[in-house]
Short mmCIF file of C-alpha atoms in Angstrom, two decimals:
data_model
loop_
_atom_site.label_atom_id
_atom_site.label_comp_id
_atom_site.label_asym_id
_atom_site.label_seq_id
_atom_site.Cartn_x
_atom_site.Cartn_y
_atom_site.Cartn_z
CA MET A 19 95.76 80.13 123.56
CA ARG A 20 97.61 78.00 121.53
CA VAL A 21 97.77 79.44 117.77
CA ALA A 22 99.32 79.12 114.55
CA ALA A 23 100.95 81.91 112.74
CA ILE A 24 102.42 80.73 107.97
CA ASP A 25 103.98 82.71 106.23
CA CYS A 26 104.50 82.77 103.04
CA GLY A 27 106.64 84.96 100.93
CA THR A 28 108.27 84.98 98.04
CA ASN A 29 111.53 83.33 99.15
CA SER A 30 110.55 80.86 101.58
CA ILE A 31 107.34 80.38 103.67
CA ARG A 32 107.45 79.66 107.53
CA LEU A 33 105.12 78.50 109.72
CA LEU A 34 105.41 79.33 113.80
CA ILE A 35 102.98 77.39 117.06
CA ALA A 36 103.14 79.09 119.61
CA ASP A 37 101.64 79.79 123.27
CA ILE A 38 101.11 83.51 123.91
CA GLU A 39 99.75 84.20 127.22
CA ASN A 40 99.87 87.66 129.03
CA GLY A 41 101.65 89.12 126.22
CA THR A 42 104.49 86.56 126.46
CA LEU A 43 104.93 83.83 123.05
CA THR A 44 106.17 80.79 123.71
CA ASP A 45 107.63 78.86 120.16
CA VAL A 46 106.47 75.69 120.43
CA VAL A 47 107.42 74.75 116.58
CA ARG A 48 109.05 77.05 114.28
CA THR A 49 110.49 75.94 110.96
CA MET A 50 110.86 77.51 107.42
CA VAL A 51 111.64 76.54 103.67
CA ILE A 52 113.10 77.79 101.42
CA VAL A 53 110.28 77.74 98.52
CA ARG A 54 111.43 80.48 96.43
CA LEU A 55 107.71 80.96 95.07
CA GLY A 56 108.20 83.96 93.47
CA GLU A 57 110.92 82.43 91.31
CA GLY A 58 110.29 84.11 88.17
CA VAL A 59 106.72 86.16 89.03
CA ASP A 60 108.77 89.02 87.90
CA LYS A 61 109.32 88.57 84.69
CA THR A 62 106.19 86.63 83.85
CA GLY A 63 103.62 86.91 86.15
CA GLU A 64 102.72 84.71 87.62
CA PHE A 65 103.98 81.73 89.56
CA SER A 66 105.20 78.25 87.88
CA GLN A 67 103.83 75.28 88.53
CA ALA A 68 107.96 74.28 89.44
CA ALA A 69 107.58 76.79 92.53
CA LEU A 70 104.21 75.50 93.18
CA ALA A 71 104.48 72.32 93.19
CA ARG A 72 107.52 72.78 96.17
CA THR A 73 105.21 75.83 98.21
CA PHE A 74 102.64 73.08 98.56
CA THR A 75 105.09 70.90 99.51
CA ALA A 76 106.31 72.38 102.35
CA ILE A 77 101.97 73.72 103.28
CA GLU A 78 101.37 69.54 103.21
CA THR A 79 103.82 69.54 106.19
CA PHE A 80 102.78 72.50 107.70
CA ALA A 81 99.39 71.12 108.33
CA LEU A 82 100.88 68.08 109.85
CA LEU A 83 101.93 69.33 112.12
CA ILE A 84 98.79 71.99 112.68
CA SER A 85 97.21 68.88 112.92
CA GLN A 86 99.08 67.61 116.01
CA HIS A 87 99.44 70.84 117.79
CA GLN A 88 95.96 71.53 117.92
CA PRO A 89 96.54 75.70 117.51
CA GLU A 90 93.09 77.32 118.61
CA ARG A 91 93.61 79.49 115.97
CA VAL A 92 95.37 79.22 112.38
CA ARG A 93 96.36 82.14 109.68
CA PHE A 94 97.97 81.61 106.33
CA VAL A 95 98.93 85.33 105.45
CA ALA A 96 100.68 85.51 101.52
CA THR A 97 102.83 88.86 101.16
CA SER A 98 104.68 90.04 97.51
CA ALA A 99 104.79 86.90 95.55
CA SER A 100 101.17 86.54 95.88
CA ARG A 101 99.56 90.13 95.50
CA ASP A 102 99.48 90.59 91.30
CA VAL A 103 100.28 86.79 89.52
CA SER A 104 97.30 86.02 86.63
CA ASN A 105 97.33 82.45 88.76
CA ARG A 106 96.36 83.74 92.46
CA SER A 107 92.95 81.23 92.00
CA GLU A 108 95.91 78.21 91.28
CA PHE A 109 97.71 79.56 95.09
CA MET A 110 94.84 79.92 97.11
CA ASP A 111 93.01 76.70 96.28
CA GLY A 112 95.94 74.47 96.68
CA VAL A 113 96.20 76.13 99.61
CA LEU A 114 92.31 75.43 100.72
CA SER A 115 92.92 71.75 99.64
CA ARG A 116 96.01 71.35 101.97
CA LEU A 117 94.90 73.23 104.87
CA GLY A 118 91.26 73.76 105.15
CA ILE A 119 92.02 77.59 105.21
CA GLU A 120 91.91 80.14 102.63
CA PRO A 121 95.45 82.55 102.62
CA ASP A 122 94.96 86.32 103.37
CA ILE A 123 96.74 87.79 100.53
CA ILE A 124 97.60 90.83 102.12
CA SER A 125 98.26 94.86 101.95
CA GLY A 126 101.67 96.08 101.85
CA ASP A 127 100.48 97.73 104.81
CA GLU A 128 99.26 95.50 106.93
CA GLU A 129 102.60 93.69 106.50
CA ALA A 130 104.60 96.77 107.66
CA GLU A 131 102.09 96.59 110.60
CA LEU A 132 103.12 93.08 110.86
CA SER A 133 106.53 93.13 111.03
CA PHE A 134 105.66 96.47 113.01
CA LEU A 135 103.98 94.00 116.18
CA GLY A 136 106.22 91.05 115.38
CA ALA A 137 109.88 92.72 115.93
CA THR A 138 109.13 95.13 118.45
CA ALA A 139 107.25 93.38 120.26
CA ASP A 140 110.96 91.64 122.03
CA LEU A 141 113.14 94.73 121.57
CA VAL A 142 110.95 97.17 123.77
CA ASN A 143 111.20 95.41 127.21
CA GLU A 144 115.22 95.16 126.95
CA GLN A 145 117.52 96.43 129.87
CA GLU A 146 118.92 98.15 126.99
CA PRO A 147 116.38 99.30 124.23
CA PRO A 148 117.21 100.99 121.01
CA ALA A 149 115.89 104.27 121.49
CA ALA A 150 112.34 105.63 119.26
CA PRO A 151 110.82 106.41 116.50
CA TYR A 152 111.76 102.96 115.40
CA LEU A 153 112.36 102.54 111.97
CA VAL A 154 111.51 99.44 111.28
CA VAL A 155 112.24 97.88 107.80
CA ASP A 156 111.18 94.20 106.21
CA ILE A 157 113.48 93.23 103.33
CA GLY A 158 112.04 89.93 102.24
CA GLY A 159 112.06 87.43 98.64
CA GLY A 160 110.05 90.41 97.16
CA SER A 161 109.71 93.68 98.63
CA THR A 162 110.98 95.88 101.75
CA GLU A 163 108.68 97.21 103.80
CA PHE A 164 109.89 100.50 106.19
CA VAL A 165 107.48 100.99 109.39
CA LEU A 166 108.72 104.60 111.38
CA GLY A 167 107.15 104.11 114.91
CA THR A 168 106.76 104.10 118.61
CA THR A 169 104.09 101.95 120.41
CA GLY A 170 102.99 101.46 117.00
CA PRO A 171 103.29 101.79 113.72
CA SER A 172 103.16 105.64 112.95
CA ALA A 173 103.52 105.26 109.07
CA ALA A 174 104.48 103.19 105.90
CA ILE A 175 104.97 101.43 102.73
CA SER A 176 105.52 98.40 101.17
CA THR A 177 108.54 98.38 98.14
CA ASN A 178 109.06 96.63 95.12
CA ILE A 179 112.72 96.01 96.45
CA GLY A 180 113.25 92.35 97.31
CA CYS A 181 116.07 89.28 97.52
CA VAL A 182 115.29 88.05 94.73
CA ARG A 183 113.28 90.12 93.00
CA MET A 184 116.93 92.31 92.85
CA THR A 185 118.81 88.91 91.43
CA GLU A 186 116.87 88.72 89.19
CA ARG A 187 116.44 91.91 87.94
CA HIS A 188 119.54 92.84 88.29
CA LEU A 189 123.33 90.55 90.15
CA ILE A 190 122.64 88.01 86.95
CA SER A 191 126.63 87.24 86.83
CA ASP A 192 128.68 84.74 88.64
CA PRO A 193 130.32 87.30 90.60
CA ALA A 194 128.43 90.44 89.82
CA THR A 195 129.82 92.70 87.79
CA PRO A 196 130.21 96.60 88.79
CA GLN A 197 126.98 97.50 86.55
CA GLU A 198 125.11 95.50 87.04
CA ILE A 199 125.87 96.43 91.33
CA ALA A 200 125.26 99.57 89.38
CA ALA A 201 121.52 99.04 88.03
CA ALA A 202 120.67 97.36 91.38
CA ILE A 203 121.11 100.51 93.79
CA ALA A 204 119.91 102.37 91.22
CA ASP A 205 116.91 100.76 91.30
CA ILE A 206 117.11 100.13 95.83
CA ASP A 207 118.15 104.39 95.42
CA ALA A 208 115.08 104.66 93.92
CA ALA A 209 112.38 102.72 95.85
CA ILE A 210 113.64 104.23 99.16
CA ASP A 211 113.39 107.81 97.24
CA LEU A 212 109.78 106.87 97.00
CA ALA A 213 109.84 105.41 100.65
CA TYR A 214 111.01 108.88 101.71
CA GLN A 215 107.70 110.56 100.94
CA SER A 216 106.31 108.52 102.91
CA VAL A 217 107.30 107.54 104.98
CA PRO A 218 109.22 110.64 107.44
CA ILE A 219 112.31 108.21 107.43
CA SER A 220 114.49 111.79 109.17
CA GLN A 221 112.21 110.39 112.39
CA ALA A 222 113.83 107.11 113.29
CA HIS A 223 116.21 107.58 116.33
CA SER A 224 117.58 103.86 115.65
CA LEU A 225 116.73 101.20 112.73
CA ILE A 226 114.95 97.32 113.60
CA GLY A 227 115.76 95.42 110.32
CA LEU A 228 114.26 91.38 109.94
CA ALA A 229 113.94 89.03 107.62
CA GLY A 230 116.11 86.22 106.48
CA SER A 231 118.70 88.81 104.42
CA VAL A 232 119.99 91.03 107.50
CA THR A 233 119.97 88.08 110.23
CA THR A 234 122.27 86.52 108.16
CA VAL A 235 124.24 89.20 107.03
CA ALA A 236 124.04 90.05 111.38
CA ALA A 237 125.33 86.37 111.72
CA ILE A 238 128.77 86.51 109.38
CA ALA A 239 128.99 90.46 110.84
CA LEU A 240 129.90 87.96 114.22
CA GLY A 241 131.18 85.96 113.35
CA LEU A 242 129.73 83.10 113.38
CA SER A 243 130.40 79.98 112.54
CA GLU A 244 126.90 78.38 111.50
CA TYR A 245 123.29 80.25 112.45
CA ASP A 246 122.55 80.77 115.83
CA SER A 247 119.63 82.80 116.39
CA THR A 248 119.96 83.14 120.28
CA ALA A 249 123.22 85.32 119.60
CA ILE A 250 121.65 86.87 116.67
CA HIS A 251 118.43 88.93 118.19
CA GLY A 252 118.41 92.03 119.90
CA SER A 253 122.72 91.80 117.89
CA ARG A 254 124.17 94.85 116.37
CA ILE A 255 125.67 95.43 113.70
CA SER A 256 127.50 98.84 112.18
CA ALA A 257 127.48 100.42 109.29
CA PRO A 258 130.28 100.08 108.21
CA ASP A 259 130.95 96.16 109.34
CA ILE A 260 127.57 95.97 106.68
CA HIS A 261 129.35 97.76 104.42
CA ARG A 262 131.80 96.31 104.48
CA ILE A 263 130.76 92.86 104.16
CA THR A 264 128.12 93.38 101.77
CA GLY A 265 131.65 94.92 99.14
CA GLU A 266 132.51 90.98 100.16
CA LEU A 267 129.59 89.35 99.09
CA LEU A 268 128.85 90.45 96.20
CA ALA A 269 131.76 90.16 94.62
CA MET A 270 131.91 86.87 96.06
CA THR A 271 131.76 83.45 93.67
CA ARG A 272 128.76 81.28 94.00
CA ALA A 273 130.77 78.86 95.46
CA GLN A 274 132.55 81.43 98.07
CA ARG A 275 129.05 81.72 99.56
CA ALA A 276 128.39 78.25 100.28
CA LYS A 277 131.01 77.38 102.05
CA LEU A 278 129.71 80.46 104.86
CA GLY A 279 128.91 78.58 107.82
CA PRO A 280 125.77 80.33 108.80
CA MET A 281 124.53 81.10 105.40
CA HIS A 282 121.15 79.09 104.25
CA GLU A 283 121.79 76.66 101.24
CA GLY A 284 118.10 78.61 99.65
CA ARG A 285 119.82 81.98 100.12
CA ILE A 286 123.20 81.05 98.64
CA ASP A 287 122.24 83.18 95.43
CA VAL A 288 119.96 86.50 96.67
CA ILE A 289 122.17 86.82 99.53
CA GLY A 290 124.52 89.45 98.17
CA SER A 291 121.12 91.28 96.72
CA GLY A 292 119.69 91.26 100.38
CA ALA A 293 122.54 92.08 102.04
CA LEU A 294 123.46 95.62 99.55
CA VAL A 295 119.20 96.55 100.13
CA LEU A 296 120.59 96.96 103.61
CA ASP A 297 123.34 99.05 102.90
CA ARG A 298 121.88 101.11 100.73
CA ILE A 299 118.97 101.97 103.46
CA MET A 300 122.10 102.61 106.52
CA ILE A 301 123.85 104.78 103.67
CA ARG A 302 120.77 107.18 102.93
CA THR A 303 119.42 106.95 106.68
CA GLY A 304 122.64 107.78 108.57
CA LEU A 305 121.55 105.57 110.49
CA SER A 306 125.18 104.17 112.67
CA GLU A 307 123.27 99.93 113.02
CA VAL A 308 121.17 98.15 112.78
CA VAL A 309 119.05 96.59 115.78
CA VAL A 310 118.97 93.02 114.21
CA SER A 311 115.56 91.03 115.18
CA GLU A 312 114.44 87.20 114.87
CA ARG A 313 111.22 88.11 115.40
CA ASP A 314 109.03 89.52 112.43
CA ILE A 315 105.92 89.74 110.75
CA LEU A 316 105.43 86.33 112.15
CA ASP A 317 105.08 86.43 114.97
CA GLY A 318 103.60 89.26 114.34
CA ILE A 319 101.01 87.77 112.68
CA ALA A 320 100.11 85.45 114.92
CA ARG A 321 100.13 87.83 118.44
CA GLY A 322 97.41 89.51 116.07
CA LEU A 323 95.32 86.29 116.84
CA ILE A 324 94.98 86.67 119.85
CA SER A 325 93.73 91.08 119.54
CA ASN A 326 92.01 90.49 116.02
CA PRO A 327 90.90 86.41 116.16
CA SER A 328 88.18 87.43 113.37
#
Protein backbone atom coordinates (compact mmCIF):
# COMPACT_ATOMS: atom_id res chain seq x y z
CA MET A 1 0.00 0.00 0.00
CA ARG A 2 1.23 3.50 -0.83
CA VAL A 3 0.68 6.13 1.86
CA ALA A 4 1.63 9.76 2.41
CA ALA A 5 2.50 11.26 5.79
CA ILE A 6 3.07 14.91 6.59
CA ASP A 7 4.62 16.04 9.87
CA CYS A 8 4.21 19.75 10.52
CA GLY A 9 6.34 20.76 13.48
CA THR A 10 7.54 23.98 15.05
CA ASN A 11 10.66 24.26 12.89
CA SER A 12 10.10 22.10 9.82
CA ILE A 13 7.44 20.47 7.69
CA ARG A 14 8.18 17.09 6.14
CA LEU A 15 6.59 14.77 3.64
CA LEU A 16 7.01 11.01 3.32
CA ILE A 17 5.40 9.06 0.51
CA ALA A 18 6.15 5.39 1.03
CA ASP A 19 5.19 1.91 -0.04
CA ILE A 20 4.56 -0.45 2.88
CA GLU A 21 4.54 -4.21 2.30
CA ASN A 22 4.85 -6.96 4.93
CA GLY A 23 5.96 -4.42 7.51
CA THR A 24 8.74 -3.01 5.33
CA LEU A 25 8.59 0.71 4.54
CA THR A 26 10.20 1.82 1.27
CA ASP A 27 10.61 5.52 0.59
CA VAL A 28 9.17 6.95 -2.62
CA VAL A 29 9.57 10.61 -1.61
CA ARG A 30 11.10 11.98 1.60
CA THR A 31 11.56 15.73 1.76
CA MET A 32 11.76 18.54 4.30
CA VAL A 33 11.39 22.31 4.30
CA ILE A 34 12.40 24.51 7.23
CA VAL A 35 9.42 26.86 7.61
CA ARG A 36 9.80 27.92 11.28
CA LEU A 37 6.04 27.83 11.77
CA GLY A 38 6.47 28.33 15.51
CA GLU A 39 8.61 31.44 15.16
CA GLY A 40 7.59 33.85 17.92
CA VAL A 41 4.73 31.65 19.17
CA ASP A 42 6.25 31.34 22.65
CA LYS A 43 5.84 35.12 23.07
CA THR A 44 2.79 36.01 20.96
CA GLY A 45 0.61 32.91 21.24
CA GLU A 46 -0.17 32.96 17.52
CA PHE A 47 1.30 32.07 14.15
CA SER A 48 2.74 35.05 12.31
CA GLN A 49 1.52 35.76 8.80
CA ALA A 50 5.05 35.29 7.46
CA ALA A 51 5.33 31.86 9.10
CA LEU A 52 1.94 30.81 7.73
CA ALA A 53 2.94 31.96 4.25
CA ARG A 54 6.16 29.92 4.36
CA THR A 55 4.26 26.87 5.55
CA PHE A 56 1.48 27.17 2.97
CA THR A 57 4.05 27.50 0.17
CA ALA A 58 5.67 24.24 1.30
CA ILE A 59 2.26 22.53 1.52
CA GLU A 60 1.47 23.55 -2.06
CA THR A 61 4.68 21.84 -3.18
CA PHE A 62 3.75 18.74 -1.17
CA ALA A 63 0.27 18.72 -2.74
CA LEU A 64 1.84 18.48 -6.20
CA LEU A 65 4.04 15.56 -5.13
CA ILE A 66 1.07 13.75 -3.60
CA SER A 67 -0.91 14.27 -6.79
CA GLN A 68 1.95 12.85 -8.86
CA HIS A 69 2.47 9.71 -6.74
CA GLN A 70 -1.16 8.88 -5.90
CA PRO A 71 -1.01 7.43 -2.38
CA GLU A 72 -4.10 5.54 -1.19
CA ARG A 73 -4.11 7.23 2.23
CA VAL A 74 -2.84 10.60 3.41
CA ARG A 75 -2.49 12.00 6.90
CA PHE A 76 -1.34 15.48 7.92
CA VAL A 77 -0.18 15.70 11.53
CA ALA A 78 0.58 18.97 13.34
CA THR A 79 2.38 18.96 16.66
CA SER A 80 3.60 21.27 19.42
CA ALA A 81 3.28 24.76 17.93
CA SER A 82 -0.23 24.13 16.60
CA ARG A 83 -1.88 23.04 19.85
CA ASP A 84 -2.51 26.30 21.64
CA VAL A 85 -2.20 29.16 19.13
CA SER A 86 -5.07 31.63 18.96
CA ASN A 87 -5.25 31.57 15.13
CA ARG A 88 -5.28 27.80 14.75
CA SER A 89 -8.38 27.91 12.53
CA GLU A 90 -6.54 30.04 9.97
CA PHE A 91 -3.83 27.40 9.81
CA MET A 92 -6.30 24.54 9.53
CA ASP A 93 -8.34 26.26 6.80
CA GLY A 94 -5.14 26.94 4.86
CA VAL A 95 -4.14 23.29 4.96
CA LEU A 96 -7.62 22.09 3.97
CA SER A 97 -7.83 24.43 0.99
CA ARG A 98 -4.44 23.27 -0.34
CA LEU A 99 -4.49 19.55 0.41
CA GLY A 100 -8.17 18.71 0.65
CA ILE A 101 -7.73 17.13 4.08
CA GLU A 102 -7.90 18.58 7.57
CA PRO A 103 -4.76 18.47 9.70
CA ASP A 104 -4.80 16.31 12.81
CA ILE A 105 -3.49 18.41 15.68
CA ILE A 106 -2.36 15.59 17.91
CA SER A 107 -1.72 15.45 21.63
CA GLY A 108 1.73 15.12 23.11
CA ASP A 109 0.88 11.53 24.05
CA GLU A 110 0.05 10.55 20.49
CA GLU A 111 3.12 12.38 19.23
CA ALA A 112 5.21 10.29 21.62
CA GLU A 113 3.58 7.04 20.50
CA LEU A 114 4.12 7.80 16.81
CA SER A 115 7.74 8.76 17.45
CA PHE A 116 8.35 5.46 19.26
CA LEU A 117 6.73 3.45 16.47
CA GLY A 118 8.73 5.17 13.76
CA ALA A 119 12.06 5.10 15.58
CA THR A 120 12.17 1.51 16.76
CA ALA A 121 10.71 -0.42 13.82
CA ASP A 122 14.04 -0.58 11.96
CA LEU A 123 16.57 -0.47 14.79
CA VAL A 124 15.21 -3.44 16.72
CA ASN A 125 15.79 -5.67 13.67
CA GLU A 126 19.47 -4.83 13.30
CA GLN A 127 22.17 -7.46 13.89
CA GLU A 128 23.18 -5.70 17.11
CA PRO A 129 19.98 -3.95 18.23
CA PRO A 130 20.00 -1.55 21.16
CA ALA A 131 19.10 -3.11 24.49
CA ALA A 132 15.51 -2.79 25.68
CA PRO A 133 13.74 -1.06 27.29
CA TYR A 134 14.37 1.96 25.07
CA LEU A 135 14.04 5.60 26.01
CA VAL A 136 13.07 7.31 22.77
CA VAL A 137 13.71 11.05 22.85
CA ASP A 138 12.31 13.22 20.05
CA ILE A 139 13.79 16.74 20.24
CA GLY A 140 11.60 18.98 18.13
CA GLY A 141 11.34 22.71 17.66
CA GLY A 142 8.75 23.36 20.34
CA SER A 143 8.69 20.22 22.45
CA THR A 144 10.64 17.13 23.42
CA GLU A 145 8.96 13.76 23.85
CA PHE A 146 10.22 11.10 26.26
CA VAL A 147 8.89 7.60 25.54
CA LEU A 148 9.85 4.40 27.36
CA GLY A 149 9.02 1.00 25.96
CA THR A 150 10.08 -2.29 24.42
CA THR A 151 7.60 -3.60 21.86
CA GLY A 152 5.53 -0.45 22.28
CA PRO A 153 5.38 2.62 24.50
CA SER A 154 4.67 1.89 28.15
CA ALA A 155 5.01 5.47 29.42
CA ALA A 156 5.39 8.83 27.70
CA ILE A 157 5.36 12.57 28.23
CA SER A 158 5.68 15.62 26.01
CA THR A 159 7.57 18.57 27.51
CA ASN A 160 7.75 22.16 26.28
CA ILE A 161 11.46 22.24 25.55
CA GLY A 162 12.58 22.32 21.93
CA CYS A 163 15.35 23.91 19.91
CA VAL A 164 13.28 26.85 18.63
CA ARG A 165 11.57 27.50 21.95
CA MET A 166 14.83 27.39 23.95
CA THR A 167 16.64 29.60 21.44
CA GLU A 168 13.93 32.26 21.42
CA ARG A 169 13.49 32.10 25.17
CA HIS A 170 17.14 32.07 26.27
CA LEU A 171 19.97 31.90 23.71
CA ILE A 172 19.65 35.39 22.28
CA SER A 173 23.27 36.55 21.98
CA ASP A 174 25.71 35.55 19.25
CA PRO A 175 27.28 33.48 20.69
CA ALA A 176 25.14 32.77 23.74
CA THR A 177 26.43 34.12 27.04
CA PRO A 178 27.15 31.89 30.06
CA GLN A 179 24.14 33.45 31.79
CA GLU A 180 21.86 32.60 28.86
CA ILE A 181 23.16 29.04 28.76
CA ALA A 182 22.65 28.65 32.52
CA ALA A 183 19.04 29.86 32.19
CA ALA A 184 18.42 27.40 29.34
CA ILE A 185 19.91 24.55 31.39
CA ALA A 186 17.63 25.39 34.31
CA ASP A 187 14.60 25.34 32.00
CA ILE A 188 15.64 22.06 30.37
CA ASP A 189 16.42 20.39 33.70
CA ALA A 190 13.02 21.39 35.06
CA ALA A 191 11.40 19.66 32.07
CA ILE A 192 13.53 16.56 32.62
CA ASP A 193 12.44 16.56 36.27
CA LEU A 194 8.85 16.60 35.02
CA ALA A 195 9.58 13.73 32.65
CA TYR A 196 10.99 11.64 35.51
CA GLN A 197 7.71 12.08 37.39
CA SER A 198 5.70 10.50 34.54
CA VAL A 199 8.14 8.10 32.91
CA PRO A 200 10.34 5.55 34.76
CA ILE A 201 13.40 6.73 32.86
CA SER A 202 15.82 4.87 35.15
CA GLN A 203 14.53 1.59 33.66
CA ALA A 204 15.92 2.47 30.21
CA HIS A 205 18.86 0.45 28.92
CA SER A 206 19.24 2.40 25.67
CA LEU A 207 18.66 5.97 24.53
CA ILE A 208 17.35 6.43 20.99
CA GLY A 209 17.52 10.00 19.71
CA LEU A 210 15.37 11.44 16.92
CA ALA A 211 14.94 14.55 14.81
CA GLY A 212 17.19 17.16 13.26
CA SER A 213 19.07 18.37 16.32
CA VAL A 214 20.16 14.82 17.16
CA THR A 215 21.03 13.81 13.60
CA THR A 216 22.97 17.03 13.00
CA VAL A 217 25.02 16.56 16.18
CA ALA A 218 25.65 12.97 15.10
CA ALA A 219 26.84 14.12 11.67
CA ILE A 220 29.32 16.48 13.33
CA ALA A 221 30.49 13.75 15.74
CA LEU A 222 31.04 11.38 12.82
CA GLY A 223 33.17 13.99 11.05
CA LEU A 224 30.98 14.07 7.95
CA SER A 225 31.77 16.74 5.39
CA GLU A 226 28.12 16.77 4.32
CA TYR A 227 24.89 15.33 5.65
CA ASP A 228 24.62 11.57 4.97
CA SER A 229 21.48 9.93 6.36
CA THR A 230 22.77 6.41 5.63
CA ALA A 231 25.88 6.96 7.76
CA ILE A 232 23.88 8.68 10.51
CA HIS A 233 21.06 6.14 10.89
CA GLY A 234 21.93 3.62 13.59
CA SER A 235 25.14 5.39 14.59
CA ARG A 236 26.08 5.46 18.26
CA ILE A 237 27.46 8.69 19.68
CA SER A 238 29.04 8.70 23.12
CA ALA A 239 27.96 11.00 25.93
CA PRO A 240 31.43 12.66 26.10
CA ASP A 241 31.27 13.43 22.36
CA ILE A 242 27.79 14.93 22.76
CA HIS A 243 29.02 17.09 25.64
CA ARG A 244 32.07 18.27 23.72
CA ILE A 245 30.14 19.13 20.56
CA THR A 246 27.44 20.94 22.53
CA GLY A 247 30.05 23.15 24.15
CA GLU A 248 31.65 23.87 20.78
CA LEU A 249 28.33 24.75 19.13
CA LEU A 250 27.33 27.07 21.96
CA ALA A 251 30.68 28.87 21.78
CA MET A 252 30.43 29.43 18.01
CA THR A 253 28.95 32.44 16.29
CA ARG A 254 26.17 31.95 13.79
CA ALA A 255 28.65 32.51 10.96
CA GLN A 256 30.93 29.78 12.31
CA ARG A 257 28.08 27.27 12.63
CA ALA A 258 27.01 28.05 9.07
CA LYS A 259 30.37 26.80 7.80
CA LEU A 260 29.90 23.31 9.23
CA GLY A 261 29.45 20.89 6.33
CA PRO A 262 26.46 18.84 7.59
CA MET A 263 24.55 21.90 8.85
CA HIS A 264 21.18 22.59 7.22
CA GLU A 265 20.61 26.31 6.77
CA GLY A 266 17.40 26.17 8.78
CA ARG A 267 19.18 24.69 11.83
CA ILE A 268 22.03 27.19 12.11
CA ASP A 269 20.22 29.38 14.63
CA VAL A 270 18.78 26.59 16.79
CA ILE A 271 21.32 23.75 16.78
CA GLY A 272 23.05 24.98 19.95
CA SER A 273 19.90 24.72 22.02
CA GLY A 274 18.93 21.40 20.42
CA ALA A 275 22.33 19.96 21.28
CA LEU A 276 22.00 21.34 24.81
CA VAL A 277 18.68 19.51 25.30
CA LEU A 278 20.31 16.25 24.19
CA ASP A 279 23.37 16.84 26.37
CA ARG A 280 21.30 17.52 29.49
CA ILE A 281 19.23 14.37 28.87
CA MET A 282 22.40 12.28 28.63
CA ILE A 283 23.86 13.85 31.75
CA ARG A 284 20.69 13.40 33.77
CA THR A 285 20.02 9.80 32.65
CA GLY A 286 23.64 8.68 32.91
CA LEU A 287 23.30 6.69 29.69
CA SER A 288 26.64 6.27 27.93
CA GLU A 289 25.56 6.80 24.32
CA VAL A 290 22.71 7.77 22.06
CA VAL A 291 21.60 5.51 19.20
CA VAL A 292 20.64 7.85 16.37
CA SER A 293 17.56 7.12 14.27
CA GLU A 294 16.70 8.79 10.99
CA ARG A 295 13.28 7.19 11.35
CA ASP A 296 10.91 9.11 13.56
CA ILE A 297 7.36 10.41 13.89
CA LEU A 298 7.04 10.76 10.11
CA ASP A 299 7.60 7.01 9.70
CA GLY A 300 5.26 6.36 12.61
CA ILE A 301 2.50 8.35 10.92
CA ALA A 302 3.01 6.32 7.72
CA ARG A 303 3.00 2.99 9.53
CA GLY A 304 -0.08 4.05 11.49
CA LEU A 305 -2.00 4.47 8.24
CA ILE A 306 -1.74 0.71 7.75
CA SER A 307 -2.74 -0.35 11.27
CA ASN A 308 -5.28 2.48 11.82
CA PRO A 309 -6.58 3.51 8.39
CA SER A 310 -9.29 5.75 9.81
